[in-house]
Coordinates of N, CA and C in Angstrom, one line a residue:
M38 N 112.1 -23.3 -64.5 CA 113.3 -24.2 -64.4 C 114.3 -23.5 -63.5
N39 N 115.0 -24.3 -62.8 CA 116.0 -23.8 -61.9 C 117.3 -23.7 -62.7
A40 N 117.7 -22.5 -63.0 CA 118.9 -22.3 -63.8 C 120.2 -22.3 -62.9
E41 N 120.0 -22.4 -61.6 CA 121.2 -22.4 -60.7 C 121.5 -23.8 -60.3
R42 N 122.5 -24.4 -61.0 CA 122.9 -25.8 -60.7 C 124.3 -25.7 -60.2
D43 N 124.7 -26.6 -59.3 CA 126.0 -26.7 -58.8 C 127.0 -27.1 -59.8
Q44 N 126.6 -27.9 -60.8 CA 127.6 -28.4 -61.8 C 126.8 -28.7 -63.1
Q45 N 127.6 -28.9 -64.1 CA 127.0 -29.2 -65.4 C 126.5 -30.6 -65.4
A46 N 125.6 -30.9 -66.3 CA 125.0 -32.2 -66.4 C 124.8 -32.6 -67.9
D47 N 125.2 -33.8 -68.2 CA 124.9 -34.4 -69.5 C 123.4 -34.5 -69.6
W48 N 122.8 -34.2 -70.8 CA 121.4 -34.4 -71.0 C 121.1 -34.6 -72.4
A49 N 120.0 -35.2 -72.7 CA 119.5 -35.5 -74.1 C 118.0 -35.2 -74.1
W50 N 117.5 -35.0 -75.3 CA 116.1 -34.7 -75.5 C 115.5 -35.4 -76.7
R51 N 114.2 -35.4 -76.8 CA 113.5 -35.9 -78.0 C 112.0 -35.4 -77.8
V52 N 111.3 -35.4 -78.9 CA 109.9 -35.1 -78.9 C 109.2 -36.4 -79.2
L53 N 108.2 -36.7 -78.4 CA 107.4 -37.9 -78.5 C 106.0 -37.6 -78.9
D54 N 105.5 -38.1 -80.0 CA 104.1 -37.9 -80.4 C 103.2 -38.8 -79.5
T55 N 102.1 -38.2 -79.0 CA 101.2 -38.9 -78.1 C 99.8 -38.5 -78.4
P56 N 98.8 -39.2 -77.9 CA 97.4 -38.8 -78.1 C 97.0 -37.4 -77.6
I57 N 97.8 -36.9 -76.6 CA 97.5 -35.5 -76.1 C 98.4 -34.5 -76.8
G58 N 99.1 -34.8 -77.8 CA 100.0 -33.9 -78.5 C 101.4 -34.2 -78.3
P59 N 102.3 -33.5 -79.0 CA 103.8 -33.8 -78.8 C 104.3 -33.4 -77.4
L60 N 105.0 -34.3 -76.8 CA 105.7 -34.1 -75.5 C 107.2 -34.0 -75.7
L61 N 107.8 -32.9 -75.2 CA 109.3 -32.8 -75.2 C 109.8 -33.5 -73.9
L62 N 110.6 -34.5 -74.1 CA 111.2 -35.2 -73.0 C 112.7 -34.9 -72.9
A63 N 113.2 -34.6 -71.7 CA 114.6 -34.4 -71.5 C 115.0 -35.2 -70.3
A64 N 116.2 -35.8 -70.4 CA 116.7 -36.7 -69.4 C 118.2 -36.4 -69.1
T65 N 118.7 -36.7 -67.9 CA 120.1 -36.6 -67.6 C 120.5 -38.0 -67.3
R66 N 121.8 -38.2 -66.9 CA 122.2 -39.5 -66.5 C 121.6 -40.0 -65.2
E67 N 121.0 -39.0 -64.4 CA 120.3 -39.4 -63.2 C 118.9 -39.9 -63.5
G68 N 118.2 -39.3 -64.5 CA 116.9 -39.8 -64.8 C 116.1 -38.8 -65.7
L69 N 114.8 -39.0 -65.9 CA 114.0 -38.1 -66.6 C 113.9 -36.8 -65.9
A70 N 114.1 -35.7 -66.6 CA 114.1 -34.4 -65.9 C 113.0 -33.5 -66.3
L71 N 112.4 -33.8 -67.5 CA 111.4 -32.9 -68.0 C 110.4 -33.6 -69.0
V72 N 109.1 -33.3 -68.8 CA 108.1 -33.7 -69.8 C 107.4 -32.4 -70.1
G73 N 107.5 -31.9 -71.3 CA 106.9 -30.6 -71.7 C 105.7 -30.8 -72.7
F74 N 104.6 -30.2 -72.4 CA 103.4 -30.2 -73.2 C 103.6 -29.3 -74.5
H75 N 102.8 -29.6 -75.5 CA 102.6 -28.8 -76.7 C 104.0 -28.5 -77.3
A76 N 104.7 -29.5 -77.6 CA 106.1 -29.4 -78.1 C 106.2 -29.1 -79.6
D77 N 105.6 -28.0 -80.0 CA 105.7 -27.5 -81.4 C 107.1 -26.9 -81.5
E78 N 107.4 -26.5 -82.7 CA 108.8 -26.0 -83.0 C 109.2 -24.8 -82.1
R79 N 108.3 -23.9 -82.0 CA 108.6 -22.7 -81.2 C 108.8 -23.1 -79.7
T80 N 107.9 -23.8 -79.1 CA 108.0 -24.2 -77.7 C 109.2 -25.1 -77.5
T81 N 109.5 -26.0 -78.4 CA 110.7 -26.8 -78.3 C 112.0 -26.0 -78.3
H82 N 112.1 -25.0 -79.2 CA 113.2 -24.1 -79.3 C 113.4 -23.4 -78.0
R83 N 112.3 -22.8 -77.5 CA 112.4 -22.0 -76.2 C 112.8 -22.9 -75.0
T84 N 112.2 -24.1 -75.0 CA 112.5 -25.0 -73.9 C 114.0 -25.5 -73.9
L85 N 114.4 -25.8 -75.1 CA 115.8 -26.3 -75.2 C 116.8 -25.2 -74.8
S86 N 116.5 -24.0 -75.1 CA 117.4 -22.9 -74.7 C 117.4 -22.8 -73.2
R87 N 116.3 -23.0 -72.5 CA 116.3 -22.9 -71.1 C 117.0 -24.2 -70.5
L88 N 116.9 -25.3 -71.1 CA 117.6 -26.5 -70.7 C 119.1 -26.4 -70.8
R89 N 119.6 -25.8 -71.9 CA 121.0 -25.5 -72.1 C 121.5 -24.7 -70.9
Q90 N 120.8 -23.7 -70.6 CA 121.2 -22.8 -69.4 C 121.1 -23.6 -68.1
A91 N 120.1 -24.4 -67.9 CA 119.9 -25.1 -66.6 C 121.0 -26.2 -66.5
F92 N 121.3 -26.9 -67.5 CA 122.3 -28.0 -67.4 C 123.7 -27.5 -67.8
G93 N 123.9 -26.3 -68.3 CA 125.2 -25.8 -68.5 C 126.0 -26.3 -69.6
R94 N 125.3 -26.9 -70.6 CA 126.0 -27.5 -71.7 C 125.0 -27.9 -72.8
E95 N 125.6 -28.2 -74.0 CA 124.8 -28.7 -75.1 C 124.3 -30.1 -74.8
P96 N 123.2 -30.6 -75.4 CA 122.7 -31.9 -75.2 C 123.7 -32.9 -75.9
V97 N 123.6 -34.1 -75.4 CA 124.4 -35.3 -76.0 C 123.4 -36.0 -76.8
P98 N 123.8 -36.9 -77.7 CA 122.9 -37.6 -78.6 C 121.8 -38.5 -77.9
E99 N 122.3 -39.2 -76.9 CA 121.3 -40.1 -76.3 C 121.7 -40.4 -74.8
I100 N 120.7 -40.6 -74.0 CA 120.9 -41.1 -72.6 C 119.8 -42.2 -72.4
P101 N 120.2 -43.3 -71.9 CA 119.3 -44.4 -71.7 C 118.0 -44.1 -71.1
H102 N 118.0 -43.2 -70.1 CA 116.7 -42.9 -69.4 C 115.7 -42.3 -70.3
L103 N 116.2 -41.6 -71.4 CA 115.3 -41.0 -72.4 C 114.5 -42.1 -73.1
A104 N 115.2 -43.1 -73.6 CA 114.5 -44.2 -74.3 C 113.6 -44.9 -73.4
T105 N 113.9 -45.1 -72.1 CA 113.0 -45.7 -71.2 C 111.8 -44.9 -71.0
A106 N 111.9 -43.6 -70.8 CA 110.8 -42.7 -70.6 C 109.9 -42.8 -71.8
A107 N 110.4 -42.7 -73.0 CA 109.6 -42.7 -74.2 C 108.8 -44.0 -74.3
D108 N 109.5 -45.1 -74.0 CA 108.8 -46.4 -74.1 C 107.7 -46.5 -73.1
E109 N 108.0 -46.1 -71.8 CA 107.0 -46.1 -70.8 C 105.8 -45.2 -71.1
L110 N 106.0 -44.0 -71.6 CA 104.9 -43.1 -71.9 C 104.1 -43.7 -73.1
T111 N 104.7 -44.3 -74.0 CA 104.0 -44.9 -75.1 C 103.1 -46.0 -74.6
R112 N 103.6 -46.9 -73.7 CA 102.8 -47.9 -73.1 C 101.7 -47.4 -72.2
Y113 N 102.0 -46.3 -71.5 CA 100.9 -45.6 -70.7 C 99.8 -45.2 -71.6
F114 N 100.1 -44.5 -72.7 CA 99.0 -44.0 -73.5 C 98.3 -45.2 -74.3
D115 N 99.0 -46.3 -74.4 CA 98.3 -47.5 -75.0 C 97.5 -48.2 -74.0
G116 N 97.5 -47.8 -72.7 CA 96.8 -48.4 -71.6 C 97.5 -49.6 -71.0
D117 N 98.7 -49.9 -71.4 CA 99.5 -51.0 -71.0 C 100.4 -50.8 -69.8
L118 N 100.5 -49.6 -69.3 CA 101.4 -49.3 -68.2 C 100.7 -48.4 -67.2
H119 N 100.7 -48.8 -65.9 CA 100.0 -48.0 -64.9 C 101.0 -47.4 -63.9
T120 N 102.2 -47.9 -63.8 CA 103.2 -47.3 -62.9 C 104.5 -47.1 -63.7
F121 N 105.0 -45.9 -63.6 CA 106.3 -45.5 -64.3 C 107.4 -46.0 -63.4
T122 N 108.5 -46.5 -64.0 CA 109.7 -47.0 -63.3 C 110.9 -46.2 -63.7
V123 N 110.8 -45.4 -64.7 CA 112.0 -44.6 -65.2 C 112.5 -43.8 -64.0
P124 N 113.8 -43.8 -63.7 CA 114.3 -42.9 -62.6 C 114.1 -41.4 -63.0
L125 N 113.9 -40.7 -61.9 CA 113.6 -39.2 -62.1 C 114.7 -38.4 -61.6
D126 N 115.0 -37.3 -62.3 CA 116.0 -36.3 -61.9 C 115.1 -35.1 -61.5
W127 N 115.2 -34.8 -60.2 CA 114.3 -33.8 -59.6 C 114.9 -32.4 -59.6
S128 N 116.0 -32.2 -60.3 CA 116.7 -31.0 -60.3 C 116.0 -29.8 -60.8
L129 N 115.0 -30.0 -61.7 CA 114.2 -28.9 -62.2 C 112.9 -28.7 -61.4
S130 N 112.7 -29.4 -60.3 CA 111.5 -29.3 -59.6 C 111.5 -28.2 -58.6
S131 N 112.7 -27.5 -58.4 CA 112.8 -26.4 -57.5 C 112.2 -25.2 -58.0
G132 N 111.8 -24.3 -57.2 CA 111.3 -23.0 -57.5 C 111.5 -22.1 -56.3
S133 N 110.9 -21.0 -56.4 CA 111.1 -20.0 -55.3 C 110.6 -20.7 -54.0
S134 N 109.6 -21.5 -54.0 CA 109.1 -22.1 -52.8 C 109.6 -23.6 -52.7
G135 N 110.5 -24.0 -53.6 CA 110.9 -25.3 -53.6 C 112.4 -25.5 -53.5
T136 N 113.1 -24.4 -53.3 CA 114.6 -24.5 -53.3 C 115.1 -25.3 -52.1
S137 N 116.0 -26.2 -52.3 CA 116.5 -27.0 -51.2 C 117.4 -26.1 -50.3
G138 N 117.4 -26.3 -49.1 CA 118.3 -25.6 -48.2 C 119.7 -26.1 -48.2
S139 N 120.5 -25.5 -47.4 CA 121.9 -25.9 -47.4 C 122.1 -27.3 -46.9
S140 N 121.1 -27.9 -46.2 CA 121.2 -29.2 -45.7 C 121.0 -30.3 -46.8
G141 N 120.5 -29.8 -48.0 CA 120.3 -30.7 -49.1 C 118.9 -31.3 -49.1
A142 N 118.1 -30.9 -48.0 CA 116.7 -31.4 -47.9 C 115.9 -30.9 -49.1
P143 N 115.0 -31.7 -49.6 CA 114.1 -31.1 -50.7 C 113.2 -30.0 -50.2
G144 N 113.0 -29.1 -51.1 CA 112.1 -28.0 -50.8 C 110.7 -28.4 -50.9
F145 N 109.7 -27.5 -50.6 CA 108.3 -27.8 -50.6 C 107.8 -28.4 -51.9
N146 N 108.1 -27.8 -53.1 CA 107.7 -28.3 -54.3 C 108.1 -29.7 -54.6
E147 N 109.4 -30.0 -54.3 CA 109.9 -31.3 -54.5 C 109.2 -32.3 -53.6
R148 N 109.0 -32.0 -52.3 CA 108.4 -32.8 -51.4 C 107.0 -33.2 -51.8
V149 N 106.2 -32.2 -52.3 CA 104.9 -32.4 -52.8 C 104.9 -33.3 -54.0
L150 N 105.7 -33.0 -54.9 CA 105.8 -33.8 -56.1 C 106.2 -35.3 -55.9
R151 N 107.1 -35.5 -55.0 CA 107.5 -36.8 -54.6 C 106.4 -37.6 -53.9
A152 N 105.7 -36.9 -53.0 CA 104.5 -37.5 -52.4 C 103.4 -37.9 -53.4
L153 N 103.2 -37.0 -54.4 CA 102.3 -37.3 -55.4 C 102.7 -38.5 -56.2
A154 N 104.0 -38.6 -56.6 CA 104.5 -39.7 -57.5 C 104.4 -41.0 -56.7
A155 N 104.7 -41.0 -55.4 CA 104.7 -42.2 -54.6 C 103.4 -42.6 -54.1
G156 N 102.4 -41.7 -53.9 CA 101.2 -42.0 -53.2 C 99.9 -41.9 -53.9
V157 N 99.9 -41.5 -55.1 CA 98.6 -41.3 -55.8 C 98.6 -42.2 -57.1
A158 N 98.0 -43.3 -56.9 CA 98.1 -44.4 -58.0 C 97.2 -44.1 -59.2
Y159 N 97.5 -44.8 -60.3 CA 96.8 -44.7 -61.5 C 95.3 -44.9 -61.2
G160 N 94.5 -44.1 -61.8 CA 93.0 -44.3 -61.7 C 92.4 -43.7 -60.4
T161 N 93.2 -43.0 -59.6 CA 92.8 -42.3 -58.4 C 93.0 -40.8 -58.5
V162 N 92.4 -40.1 -57.6 CA 92.7 -38.7 -57.5 C 92.9 -38.3 -56.1
V163 N 93.4 -37.1 -55.9 CA 93.7 -36.5 -54.6 C 93.3 -35.0 -54.6
G164 N 92.9 -34.5 -53.5 CA 92.6 -33.1 -53.4 C 93.9 -32.3 -53.0
Y165 N 93.9 -31.0 -53.4 CA 95.1 -30.2 -53.0 C 95.3 -30.2 -51.5
Q166 N 94.2 -30.1 -50.7 CA 94.3 -30.1 -49.3 C 94.9 -31.4 -48.8
D167 N 94.4 -32.5 -49.3 CA 94.9 -33.8 -48.8 C 96.4 -34.0 -49.1
L168 N 96.8 -33.5 -50.3 CA 98.2 -33.6 -50.6 C 99.1 -32.7 -49.6
A169 N 98.5 -31.5 -49.3 CA 99.2 -30.6 -48.3 C 99.3 -31.4 -47.0
D170 N 98.3 -32.0 -46.6 CA 98.3 -32.8 -45.3 C 99.3 -33.9 -45.4
R171 N 99.4 -34.6 -46.5 CA 100.4 -35.7 -46.7 C 101.8 -35.3 -46.5
V172 N 102.2 -34.0 -46.8 CA 103.5 -33.5 -46.6 C 103.7 -32.7 -45.4
G173 N 102.7 -32.8 -44.5 CA 102.8 -32.1 -43.2 C 102.7 -30.6 -43.2
E174 N 102.0 -30.1 -44.2 CA 101.8 -28.7 -44.4 C 100.3 -28.4 -44.5
P175 N 99.5 -28.6 -43.5 CA 98.0 -28.6 -43.6 C 97.4 -27.2 -44.1
G176 N 98.1 -26.1 -43.9 CA 97.6 -24.9 -44.4 C 98.1 -24.5 -45.8
A177 N 98.7 -25.4 -46.5 CA 99.4 -25.1 -47.8 C 98.7 -25.6 -49.1
A178 N 97.3 -25.7 -49.1 CA 96.6 -26.2 -50.2 C 96.9 -25.3 -51.5
R179 N 97.0 -24.0 -51.3 CA 97.3 -23.1 -52.5 C 98.7 -23.3 -52.9
A180 N 99.6 -23.5 -52.0 CA 101.0 -23.8 -52.4 C 101.1 -25.1 -53.1
V181 N 100.3 -26.1 -52.8 CA 100.3 -27.3 -53.5 C 99.9 -27.1 -54.9
G182 N 98.9 -26.2 -55.1 CA 98.5 -25.8 -56.5 C 99.6 -25.2 -57.2
A183 N 100.4 -24.4 -56.6 CA 101.5 -23.7 -57.3 C 102.6 -24.8 -57.6
A184 N 102.8 -25.8 -56.7 CA 103.8 -26.8 -57.0 C 103.3 -27.7 -58.2
M185 N 102.0 -27.9 -58.3 CA 101.5 -28.6 -59.5 C 101.8 -27.9 -60.7
G186 N 101.6 -26.5 -60.7 CA 101.8 -25.7 -61.8 C 103.2 -25.6 -62.3
S187 N 104.2 -25.9 -61.4 CA 105.6 -25.8 -61.7 C 106.2 -27.2 -61.9
N188 N 105.3 -28.3 -61.9 CA 105.8 -29.6 -62.1 C 106.5 -29.8 -63.4
P189 N 107.8 -30.1 -63.4 CA 108.5 -30.3 -64.7 C 108.3 -31.7 -65.3
L190 N 107.6 -32.6 -64.6 CA 107.5 -34.0 -65.0 C 106.0 -34.4 -65.1
P191 N 105.1 -33.6 -65.7 CA 103.7 -34.0 -65.7 C 103.5 -35.3 -66.4
V192 N 102.4 -36.0 -66.2 CA 102.1 -37.3 -66.6 C 102.8 -38.3 -65.8
V193 N 104.2 -38.3 -65.8 CA 105.0 -39.2 -65.0 C 104.8 -39.0 -63.5
V194 N 104.9 -37.7 -63.1 CA 104.6 -37.3 -61.8 C 103.2 -36.7 -62.0
P195 N 102.1 -37.4 -61.6 CA 100.8 -37.2 -62.1 C 100.0 -36.1 -61.5
C196 N 100.4 -34.9 -61.8 CA 99.6 -33.7 -61.3 C 98.2 -33.6 -61.9
H197 N 98.0 -34.4 -63.0 CA 96.6 -34.4 -63.5 C 95.6 -35.1 -62.5
R198 N 96.2 -35.9 -61.6 CA 95.4 -36.6 -60.6 C 95.0 -35.7 -59.4
V199 N 95.4 -34.5 -59.4 CA 95.1 -33.6 -58.2 C 93.9 -32.7 -58.7
V200 N 92.9 -32.8 -57.8 CA 91.6 -32.1 -58.2 C 91.1 -31.2 -57.0
A201 N 90.2 -30.3 -57.3 CA 89.7 -29.4 -56.3 C 88.8 -30.2 -55.3
S202 N 88.8 -29.7 -54.1 CA 88.0 -30.4 -53.0 C 86.5 -30.3 -53.2
D203 N 86.1 -29.3 -54.1 CA 84.6 -29.1 -54.3 C 84.1 -30.0 -55.4
G204 N 85.0 -30.9 -55.9 CA 84.6 -31.9 -56.9 C 85.0 -31.4 -58.3
G205 N 85.5 -30.1 -58.4 CA 85.9 -29.6 -59.7 C 87.2 -30.2 -60.2
I206 N 87.5 -30.1 -61.4 CA 88.7 -30.7 -62.0 C 90.0 -30.0 -61.6
G207 N 89.9 -28.7 -61.2 CA 91.1 -27.9 -60.9 C 91.8 -27.5 -62.1
G208 N 93.0 -26.9 -61.9 CA 93.7 -26.4 -63.0 C 94.7 -27.4 -63.6
F209 N 95.4 -27.0 -64.7 CA 96.4 -27.9 -65.2 C 97.2 -27.2 -66.3
G210 N 98.5 -27.3 -66.1 CA 99.5 -26.6 -67.0 C 99.4 -27.0 -68.5
G211 N 98.9 -28.2 -68.7 CA 98.8 -28.7 -70.1 C 97.4 -28.4 -70.7
G212 N 96.6 -27.7 -69.9 CA 95.2 -27.4 -70.4 C 94.2 -28.3 -69.8
L213 N 93.0 -27.8 -69.6 CA 92.0 -28.6 -69.0 C 91.5 -29.8 -69.8
E214 N 91.5 -29.6 -71.2 CA 91.2 -30.7 -72.0 C 92.2 -31.9 -71.9
T215 N 93.4 -31.5 -71.8 CA 94.5 -32.5 -71.6 C 94.3 -33.3 -70.3
K216 N 94.0 -32.5 -69.3 CA 93.7 -33.1 -68.0 C 92.5 -34.1 -68.0
R217 N 91.4 -33.7 -68.7 CA 90.3 -34.5 -68.9 C 90.6 -35.8 -69.6
R218 N 91.4 -35.7 -70.7 CA 91.8 -36.8 -71.5 C 92.6 -37.8 -70.7
L219 N 93.6 -37.3 -69.8 CA 94.4 -38.2 -69.0 C 93.6 -38.9 -68.0
L220 N 92.6 -38.2 -67.3 CA 91.8 -38.8 -66.3 C 90.8 -39.8 -67.0
A221 N 90.4 -39.5 -68.2 CA 89.5 -40.5 -68.9 C 90.3 -41.7 -69.3
L222 N 91.6 -41.6 -69.7 CA 92.4 -42.7 -70.0 C 92.6 -43.6 -68.8
E223 N 92.6 -43.0 -67.6 CA 92.8 -43.8 -66.4 C 91.5 -44.2 -65.8
G224 N 90.4 -43.9 -66.4 CA 89.1 -44.4 -66.0 C 88.4 -43.6 -64.9
V225 N 89.0 -42.4 -64.6 CA 88.4 -41.5 -63.5 C 87.2 -40.8 -64.1
L226 N 87.3 -40.4 -65.3 CA 86.2 -39.6 -66.0 C 85.8 -40.5 -67.2
P227 N 84.6 -40.3 -67.7 CA 84.1 -41.0 -68.9 C 84.9 -40.5 -70.1
Q228 N 85.1 -41.4 -71.0 CA 85.8 -41.0 -72.3 C 85.0 -40.0 -73.0
P229 N 85.7 -39.0 -73.6 CA 85.0 -38.0 -74.4 C 84.3 -38.7 -75.6
L230 N 83.2 -38.1 -76.0 CA 82.4 -38.6 -77.1 C 82.9 -38.4 -78.5
F231 N 83.9 -37.4 -78.5 CA 84.5 -37.1 -79.9 C 86.0 -37.2 -79.8

């Protein structure tokens, strides 16, 4: 998470129970800022501490984008939603390779994540190399993998749809079983037998 913000931001959070386990959602007035996997008590406590630091203040009780995100994720897991419309706050998408320059242009991580969100539809997959090509960085397939690993908005910004060029499933911050379940939900892989 990028702890260096130019200003404080109002934010709110909640934990949403889903078929892949509890997700911690955090949103600002700009949009959904975080989707965190495995939101047990310990992980939630640690993540909230980092969010307080990143946003520079305590959370507020509610932000409308949070309710929208929870509703859309519930509909996604029910199979009723294929395209998320909740606005996104990209402020946590920066990293050492994704920091915006003084011009305000998005860094590499954010460019890759925006290209993924805009150009890889429900039920489809893309290779790391293809995604690097889409952002004009043909030699950056490994860096695309790093950007996927630092994605603060998984599921909504669908890093589970990025796979290895050799046909392998590739990595996933939420765990490979979670990636398989998301791809099965979208019809890319067969549903698990159990």
